[in-house]
Amino acid sequence: MSTVELNQPVPDFTLPATGEQDISLSDFRGKKNVVIYFYPKDSTPGCTTEGGDFRDHHNAFEKADTVIFGVSRDGIKSHENFKAKQSFPFELLSDKEETVCKLFDVIKLKKMYGKESLGVERSTFLIDKEGVLRQEWRKVKVKGHVEEVLEAAQGL
């Protein structure tokens, strides 16, 4: 499978999600814009802050006819705990097999404490109602990011 490109349709995918369900991108085609944000790990400081920012702006995203999904390689049990603890009003999707992470090309070589490993690069994607990728943010810095994404969603 190739990777996503701006102004091109995003291939459909299905992932297990919180709330004991599977979510497919095609479920929203023709209905809502979709924000997919990829984050490294549940319950870590940056990921908690980012998720909290999406939570705090959730009503504004709803008014912009936009649904939000967080994606990481963590399992559903971890996602359920993270979502409940942080009161996220959106679903978290589990991509243990990294298929969607690879589709969006967010698995990158990272260095921490002198060791290299492959991990999820914090990234966000805005997909319109027709399933076309309209905007992407890579190497995201959390502060102010959600406001940028919201502004873009409001412009669709």
mmCIF file with all atom_site columns, C-alpha atoms in Angstrom:
data_model
loop_
_atom_site.group_PDB
_atom_site.id
_atom_site.type_symbol
_atom_site.label_atom_id
_atom_site.label_alt_id
_atom_site.label_comp_id
_atom_site.label_asym_id
_atom_site.label_entity_id
_atom_site.label_seq_id
_atom_site.pdbx_PDB_ins_code
_atom_site.Cartn_x
_atom_site.Cartn_y
_atom_site.Cartn_z
_atom_site.occupancy
_atom_site.B_iso_or_equiv
_atom_site.pdbx_formal_charge
_atom_site.auth_seq_id
_atom_site.auth_comp_id
_atom_site.auth_asym_id
_atom_site.auth_atom_id
_atom_site.pdbx_PDB_model_num
ATOM 1   C CA . MET A 1 1   ? 0.000   0.000  0.000  1.00 0.00 ? 1   MET A CA 1
ATOM 2   C CA . SER A 1 2   ? 1.388   3.418  -0.906 1.00 0.00 ? 2   SER A CA 1
ATOM 3   C CA . THR A 1 3   ? 1.262   6.396  1.432  1.00 0.00 ? 3   THR A CA 1
ATOM 4   C CA . VAL A 1 4   ? -1.272  9.214  1.525  1.00 0.00 ? 4   VAL A CA 1
ATOM 5   C CA . GLU A 1 5   ? -0.808  12.361 -0.554 1.00 0.00 ? 5   GLU A CA 1
ATOM 6   C CA . LEU A 1 6   ? -2.286  15.822 -0.199 1.00 0.00 ? 6   LEU A CA 1
ATOM 7   C CA . ASN A 1 7   ? -5.377  16.497 -2.323 1.00 0.00 ? 7   ASN A CA 1
ATOM 8   C CA . GLN A 1 8   ? -5.787  12.774 -3.049 1.00 0.00 ? 8   GLN A CA 1
ATOM 9   C CA . PRO A 1 9   ? -8.386  10.350 -1.654 1.00 0.00 ? 9   PRO A CA 1
ATOM 10  C CA . VAL A 1 10  ? -7.216  8.474  1.436  1.00 0.00 ? 10  VAL A CA 1
ATOM 11  C CA . PRO A 1 11  ? -7.573  4.689  1.047  1.00 0.00 ? 11  PRO A CA 1
ATOM 12  C CA . ASP A 1 12  ? -10.190 3.186  3.337  1.00 0.00 ? 12  ASP A CA 1
ATOM 13  C CA . PHE A 1 13  ? -9.030  1.438  6.492  1.00 0.00 ? 13  PHE A CA 1
ATOM 14  C CA . THR A 1 14  ? -10.625 -0.164 9.537  1.00 0.00 ? 14  THR A CA 1
ATOM 15  C CA . LEU A 1 15  ? -9.137  -0.265 13.034 1.00 0.00 ? 15  LEU A CA 1
ATOM 16  C CA . PRO A 1 16  ? -10.330 -1.494 16.417 1.00 0.00 ? 16  PRO A CA 1
ATOM 17  C CA . ALA A 1 17  ? -11.424 1.416  18.595 1.00 0.00 ? 17  ALA A CA 1
ATOM 18  C CA . THR A 1 18  ? -12.495 2.266  22.098 1.00 0.00 ? 18  THR A CA 1
ATOM 19  C CA . GLY A 1 19  ? -16.127 1.537  22.863 1.00 0.00 ? 19  GLY A CA 1
ATOM 20  C CA . GLU A 1 20  ? -15.822 -2.068 21.619 1.00 0.00 ? 20  GLU A CA 1
ATOM 21  C CA . GLN A 1 21  ? -16.137 -1.148 17.957 1.00 0.00 ? 21  GLN A CA 1
ATOM 22  C CA . ASP A 1 22  ? -14.272 -1.105 14.692 1.00 0.00 ? 22  ASP A CA 1
ATOM 23  C CA . ILE A 1 23  ? -14.082 2.223  12.896 1.00 0.00 ? 23  ILE A CA 1
ATOM 24  C CA . SER A 1 24  ? -13.650 2.599  9.139  1.00 0.00 ? 24  SER A CA 1
ATOM 25  C CA . LEU A 1 25  ? -12.728 5.829  7.414  1.00 0.00 ? 25  LEU A CA 1
ATOM 26  C CA . SER A 1 26  ? -15.436 5.135  4.826  1.00 0.00 ? 26  SER A CA 1
ATOM 27  C CA . ASP A 1 27  ? -18.089 5.341  7.586  1.00 0.00 ? 27  ASP A CA 1
ATOM 28  C CA . PHE A 1 28  ? -17.692 9.131  7.443  1.00 0.00 ? 28  PHE A CA 1
ATOM 29  C CA . ARG A 1 29  ? -17.419 9.681  3.696  1.00 0.00 ? 29  ARG A CA 1
ATOM 30  C CA . GLY A 1 30  ? -20.045 12.155 2.551  1.00 0.00 ? 30  GLY A CA 1
ATOM 31  C CA . LYS A 1 31  ? -20.987 12.923 6.171  1.00 0.00 ? 31  LYS A CA 1
ATOM 32  C CA . LYS A 1 32  ? -18.169 14.510 8.147  1.00 0.00 ? 32  LYS A CA 1
ATOM 33  C CA . ASN A 1 33  ? -14.634 15.841 7.954  1.00 0.00 ? 33  ASN A CA 1
ATOM 34  C CA . VAL A 1 34  ? -12.155 13.684 9.844  1.00 0.00 ? 34  VAL A CA 1
ATOM 35  C CA . VAL A 1 35  ? -9.134  14.638 11.933 1.00 0.00 ? 35  VAL A CA 1
ATOM 36  C CA . ILE A 1 36  ? -6.752  11.771 12.583 1.00 0.00 ? 36  ILE A CA 1
ATOM 37  C CA . TYR A 1 37  ? -3.953  12.512 14.983 1.00 0.00 ? 37  TYR A CA 1
ATOM 38  C CA . PHE A 1 38  ? -1.151  10.044 15.557 1.00 0.00 ? 38  PHE A CA 1
ATOM 39  C CA . TYR A 1 39  ? 0.621   10.091 18.893 1.00 0.00 ? 39  TYR A CA 1
ATOM 40  C CA . PRO A 1 40  ? 3.440   7.981  20.353 1.00 0.00 ? 40  PRO A CA 1
ATOM 41  C CA . LYS A 1 41  ? 2.020   6.516  23.568 1.00 0.00 ? 41  LYS A CA 1
ATOM 42  C CA . ASP A 1 42  ? -0.983  6.592  25.892 1.00 0.00 ? 42  ASP A CA 1
ATOM 43  C CA . SER A 1 43  ? -0.649  8.419  29.217 1.00 0.00 ? 43  SER A CA 1
ATOM 44  C CA . THR A 1 44  ? 2.653   10.162 28.464 1.00 0.00 ? 44  THR A CA 1
ATOM 45  C CA . PRO A 1 45  ? 2.938   13.913 29.135 1.00 0.00 ? 45  PRO A CA 1
ATOM 46  C CA . GLY A 1 46  ? 2.931   15.244 25.538 1.00 0.00 ? 46  GLY A CA 1
ATOM 47  C CA . CYS A 1 47  ? 0.240   12.815 24.397 1.00 0.00 ? 47  CYS A CA 1
ATOM 48  C CA . THR A 1 48  ? -1.940  13.650 27.405 1.00 0.00 ? 48  THR A CA 1
ATOM 49  C CA . THR A 1 49  ? -1.584  17.375 26.701 1.00 0.00 ? 49  THR A CA 1
ATOM 50  C CA . GLU A 1 50  ? -2.376  16.949 22.998 1.00 0.00 ? 50  GLU A CA 1
ATOM 51  C CA . GLY A 1 51  ? -5.405  14.743 23.685 1.00 0.00 ? 51  GLY A CA 1
ATOM 52  C CA . GLY A 1 52  ? -6.578  17.225 26.314 1.00 0.00 ? 52  GLY A CA 1
ATOM 53  C CA . ASP A 1 53  ? -6.352  20.066 23.790 1.00 0.00 ? 53  ASP A CA 1
ATOM 54  C CA . PHE A 1 54  ? -8.487  18.090 21.315 1.00 0.00 ? 54  PHE A CA 1
ATOM 55  C CA . ARG A 1 55  ? -10.910 17.317 24.177 1.00 0.00 ? 55  ARG A CA 1
ATOM 56  C CA . ASP A 1 56  ? -11.131 20.978 25.188 1.00 0.00 ? 56  ASP A CA 1
ATOM 57  C CA . HIS A 1 57  ? -11.887 22.037 21.587 1.00 0.00 ? 57  HIS A CA 1
ATOM 58  C CA . HIS A 1 58  ? -14.204 19.106 20.818 1.00 0.00 ? 58  HIS A CA 1
ATOM 59  C CA . ASN A 1 59  ? -17.395 21.194 20.685 1.00 0.00 ? 59  ASN A CA 1
ATOM 60  C CA . ALA A 1 60  ? -15.829 23.611 18.197 1.00 0.00 ? 60  ALA A CA 1
ATOM 61  C CA . PHE A 1 61  ? -14.758 20.659 16.005 1.00 0.00 ? 61  PHE A CA 1
ATOM 62  C CA . GLU A 1 62  ? -18.311 19.298 16.158 1.00 0.00 ? 62  GLU A CA 1
ATOM 63  C CA . LYS A 1 63  ? -19.645 22.684 15.029 1.00 0.00 ? 63  LYS A CA 1
ATOM 64  C CA . ALA A 1 64  ? -17.184 22.460 12.109 1.00 0.00 ? 64  ALA A CA 1
ATOM 65  C CA . ASP A 1 65  ? -18.770 19.076 11.230 1.00 0.00 ? 65  ASP A CA 1
ATOM 66  C CA . THR A 1 66  ? -15.503 17.301 12.084 1.00 0.00 ? 66  THR A CA 1
ATOM 67  C CA . VAL A 1 67  ? -14.855 14.086 14.024 1.00 0.00 ? 67  VAL A CA 1
ATOM 68  C CA . ILE A 1 68  ? -11.568 13.421 15.815 1.00 0.00 ? 68  ILE A CA 1
ATOM 69  C CA . PHE A 1 69  ? -9.696  10.139 16.171 1.00 0.00 ? 69  PHE A CA 1
ATOM 70  C CA . GLY A 1 70  ? -6.459  9.543  18.034 1.00 0.00 ? 70  GLY A CA 1
ATOM 71  C CA . VAL A 1 71  ? -4.267  6.692  16.779 1.00 0.00 ? 71  VAL A CA 1
ATOM 72  C CA . SER A 1 72  ? -1.313  4.969  18.414 1.00 0.00 ? 72  SER A CA 1
ATOM 73  C CA . ARG A 1 73  ? 0.202   1.500  18.541 1.00 0.00 ? 73  ARG A CA 1
ATOM 74  C CA . ASP A 1 74  ? -1.146  0.917  22.058 1.00 0.00 ? 74  ASP A CA 1
ATOM 75  C CA . GLY A 1 75  ? -3.788  -1.752 22.609 1.00 0.00 ? 75  GLY A CA 1
ATOM 76  C CA . ILE A 1 76  ? -7.483  -1.189 23.253 1.00 0.00 ? 76  ILE A CA 1
ATOM 77  C CA . LYS A 1 77  ? -7.224  -1.806 27.017 1.00 0.00 ? 77  LYS A CA 1
ATOM 78  C CA . SER A 1 78  ? -4.581  0.920  27.321 1.00 0.00 ? 78  SER A CA 1
ATOM 79  C CA . HIS A 1 79  ? -6.702  3.203  25.098 1.00 0.00 ? 79  HIS A CA 1
ATOM 80  C CA . GLU A 1 80  ? -9.831  2.613  27.205 1.00 0.00 ? 80  GLU A CA 1
ATOM 81  C CA . ASN A 1 81  ? -7.945  3.533  30.392 1.00 0.00 ? 81  ASN A CA 1
ATOM 82  C CA . PHE A 1 82  ? -6.369  6.632  28.797 1.00 0.00 ? 82  PHE A CA 1
ATOM 83  C CA . LYS A 1 83  ? -9.690  7.788  27.340 1.00 0.00 ? 83  LYS A CA 1
ATOM 84  C CA . ALA A 1 84  ? -11.562 7.300  30.637 1.00 0.00 ? 84  ALA A CA 1
ATOM 85  C CA . LYS A 1 85  ? -8.888  8.948  32.781 1.00 0.00 ? 85  LYS A CA 1
ATOM 86  C CA . GLN A 1 86  ? -8.700  12.006 30.487 1.00 0.00 ? 86  GLN A CA 1
ATOM 87  C CA . SER A 1 87  ? -12.454 12.144 29.668 1.00 0.00 ? 87  SER A CA 1
ATOM 88  C CA . PHE A 1 88  ? -11.802 12.180 25.929 1.00 0.00 ? 88  PHE A CA 1
ATOM 89  C CA . PRO A 1 89  ? -15.117 12.616 24.026 1.00 0.00 ? 89  PRO A CA 1
ATOM 90  C CA . PHE A 1 90  ? -13.647 10.965 20.916 1.00 0.00 ? 90  PHE A CA 1
ATOM 91  C CA . GLU A 1 91  ? -12.487 7.460  20.096 1.00 0.00 ? 91  GLU A CA 1
ATOM 92  C CA . LEU A 1 92  ? -8.920  6.161  20.165 1.00 0.00 ? 92  LEU A CA 1
ATOM 93  C CA . LEU A 1 93  ? -7.909  3.661  17.492 1.00 0.00 ? 93  LEU A CA 1
ATOM 94  C CA . SER A 1 94  ? -5.394  0.883  17.997 1.00 0.00 ? 94  SER A CA 1
ATOM 95  C CA . ASP A 1 95  ? -2.878  0.248  15.211 1.00 0.00 ? 95  ASP A CA 1
ATOM 96  C CA . LYS A 1 96  ? -0.731  -2.512 16.721 1.00 0.00 ? 96  LYS A CA 1
ATOM 97  C CA . GLU A 1 97  ? 0.097   -3.842 13.242 1.00 0.00 ? 97  GLU A CA 1
ATOM 98  C CA . GLU A 1 98  ? 1.135   -0.330 12.107 1.00 0.00 ? 98  GLU A CA 1
ATOM 99  C CA . THR A 1 99  ? -0.851  -0.611 8.853  1.00 0.00 ? 99  THR A CA 1
ATOM 100 C CA . VAL A 1 100 ? -2.464  2.826  9.151  1.00 0.00 ? 100 VAL A CA 1
ATOM 101 C CA . CYS A 1 101 ? 0.712   4.315  10.665 1.00 0.00 ? 101 CYS A CA 1
ATOM 102 C CA . LYS A 1 102 ? 2.555   3.133  7.540  1.00 0.00 ? 102 LYS A CA 1
ATOM 103 C CA . LEU A 1 103 ? -0.229  4.376  5.242  1.00 0.00 ? 103 LEU A CA 1
ATOM 104 C CA . PHE A 1 104 ? 0.260   7.860  6.730  1.00 0.00 ? 104 PHE A CA 1
ATOM 105 C CA . ASP A 1 105 ? 4.065   7.407  6.911  1.00 0.00 ? 105 ASP A CA 1
ATOM 106 C CA . VAL A 1 106 ? 4.346   8.310  10.600 1.00 0.00 ? 106 VAL A CA 1
ATOM 107 C CA . ILE A 1 107 ? 6.744   5.560  11.719 1.00 0.00 ? 107 ILE A CA 1
ATOM 108 C CA . LYS A 1 108 ? 10.130  7.249  11.978 1.00 0.00 ? 108 LYS A CA 1
ATOM 109 C CA . LEU A 1 109 ? 13.545  6.546  13.452 1.00 0.00 ? 109 LEU A CA 1
ATOM 110 C CA . LYS A 1 110 ? 13.763  8.300  16.821 1.00 0.00 ? 110 LYS A CA 1
ATOM 111 C CA . LYS A 1 111 ? 16.640  8.836  19.201 1.00 0.00 ? 111 LYS A CA 1
ATOM 112 C CA . MET A 1 112 ? 16.179  8.824  22.941 1.00 0.00 ? 112 MET A CA 1
ATOM 113 C CA . TYR A 1 113 ? 18.977  8.600  25.505 1.00 0.00 ? 113 TYR A CA 1
ATOM 114 C CA . GLY A 1 114 ? 21.416  7.718  22.738 1.00 0.00 ? 114 GLY A CA 1
ATOM 115 C CA . LYS A 1 115 ? 19.346  4.756  21.516 1.00 0.00 ? 115 LYS A CA 1
ATOM 116 C CA . GLU A 1 116 ? 17.595  4.597  18.172 1.00 0.00 ? 116 GLU A CA 1
ATOM 117 C CA . SER A 1 117 ? 14.197  2.989  17.728 1.00 0.00 ? 117 SER A CA 1
ATOM 118 C CA . LEU A 1 118 ? 11.235  3.179  15.397 1.00 0.00 ? 118 LEU A CA 1
ATOM 119 C CA . GLY A 1 119 ? 8.326   5.127  16.813 1.00 0.00 ? 119 GLY A CA 1
ATOM 120 C CA . VAL A 1 120 ? 5.287   7.194  15.909 1.00 0.00 ? 120 VAL A CA 1
ATOM 121 C CA . GLU A 1 121 ? 6.080   10.752 14.888 1.00 0.00 ? 121 GLU A CA 1
ATOM 122 C CA . ARG A 1 122 ? 3.388   13.063 16.255 1.00 0.00 ? 122 ARG A CA 1
ATOM 123 C CA . SER A 1 123 ? 1.348   13.963 13.151 1.00 0.00 ? 123 SER A CA 1
ATOM 124 C CA . THR A 1 124 ? -2.166  15.147 12.299 1.00 0.00 ? 124 THR A CA 1
ATOM 125 C CA . PHE A 1 125 ? -4.214  14.803 9.112  1.00 0.00 ? 125 PHE A CA 1
ATOM 126 C CA . LEU A 1 126 ? -7.398  16.576 8.009  1.00 0.00 ? 126 LEU A CA 1
ATOM 127 C CA . ILE A 1 127 ? -9.611  14.664 5.590  1.00 0.00 ? 127 ILE A CA 1
ATOM 128 C CA . ASP A 1 128 ? -12.670 16.270 3.983  1.00 0.00 ? 128 ASP A CA 1
ATOM 129 C CA . LYS A 1 129 ? -16.163 14.779 3.618  1.00 0.00 ? 129 LYS A CA 1
ATOM 130 C CA . GLU A 1 130 ? -15.244 13.225 0.287  1.00 0.00 ? 130 GLU A CA 1
ATOM 131 C CA . GLY A 1 131 ? -12.314 11.354 1.812  1.00 0.00 ? 131 GLY A CA 1
ATOM 132 C CA . VAL A 1 132 ? -9.617  13.627 0.337  1.00 0.00 ? 132 VAL A CA 1
ATOM 133 C CA . LEU A 1 133 ? -6.563  14.562 2.412  1.00 0.00 ? 133 LEU A CA 1
ATOM 134 C CA . ARG A 1 134 ? -6.681  18.364 2.662  1.00 0.00 ? 134 ARG A CA 1
ATOM 135 C CA . GLN A 1 135 ? -3.968  19.168 5.177  1.00 0.00 ? 135 GLN A CA 1
ATOM 136 C CA . GLU A 1 136 ? -1.201  17.471 7.127  1.00 0.00 ? 136 GLU A CA 1
ATOM 137 C CA . TRP A 1 137 ? 0.976   18.467 10.037 1.00 0.00 ? 137 TRP A CA 1
ATOM 138 C CA . ARG A 1 138 ? 4.137   16.464 10.693 1.00 0.00 ? 138 ARG A CA 1
ATOM 139 C CA . LYS A 1 139 ? 6.683   16.686 13.529 1.00 0.00 ? 139 LYS A CA 1
ATOM 140 C CA . VAL A 1 140 ? 3.939   18.375 15.558 1.00 0.00 ? 140 VAL A CA 1
ATOM 141 C CA . LYS A 1 141 ? 4.757   20.542 18.544 1.00 0.00 ? 141 LYS A CA 1
ATOM 142 C CA . VAL A 1 142 ? 1.777   20.312 20.889 1.00 0.00 ? 142 VAL A CA 1
ATOM 143 C CA . LYS A 1 143 ? 1.450   23.943 21.987 1.00 0.00 ? 143 LYS A CA 1
ATOM 144 C CA . GLY A 1 144 ? -1.020  25.769 19.707 1.00 0.00 ? 144 GLY A CA 1
ATOM 145 C CA . HIS A 1 145 ? -1.368  22.804 17.352 1.00 0.00 ? 145 HIS A CA 1
ATOM 146 C CA . VAL A 1 146 ? -5.031  21.971 17.972 1.00 0.00 ? 146 VAL A CA 1
ATOM 147 C CA . GLU A 1 147 ? -6.056  25.574 17.334 1.00 0.00 ? 147 GLU A CA 1
ATOM 148 C CA . GLU A 1 148 ? -4.329  25.393 13.922 1.00 0.00 ? 148 GLU A CA 1
ATOM 149 C CA . VAL A 1 149 ? -6.137  22.154 13.071 1.00 0.00 ? 149 VAL A CA 1
ATOM 150 C CA . LEU A 1 150 ? -9.467  23.618 14.190 1.00 0.00 ? 150 LEU A CA 1
ATOM 151 C CA . GLU A 1 151 ? -8.967  26.702 12.016 1.00 0.00 ? 151 GLU A CA 1
ATOM 152 C CA . ALA A 1 152 ? -8.264  24.463 9.004  1.00 0.00 ? 152 ALA A CA 1
ATOM 153 C CA . ALA A 1 153 ? -11.332 22.319 9.743  1.00 0.00 ? 153 ALA A CA 1
ATOM 154 C CA . GLN A 1 154 ? -13.516 25.417 10.008 1.00 0.00 ? 154 GLN A CA 1
ATOM 155 C CA . GLY A 1 155 ? -12.236 26.469 6.564  1.00 0.00 ? 155 GLY A CA 1
ATOM 156 C CA . LEU A 1 156 ? -13.472 23.300 4.829  1.00 0.00 ? 156 LEU A CA 1
#
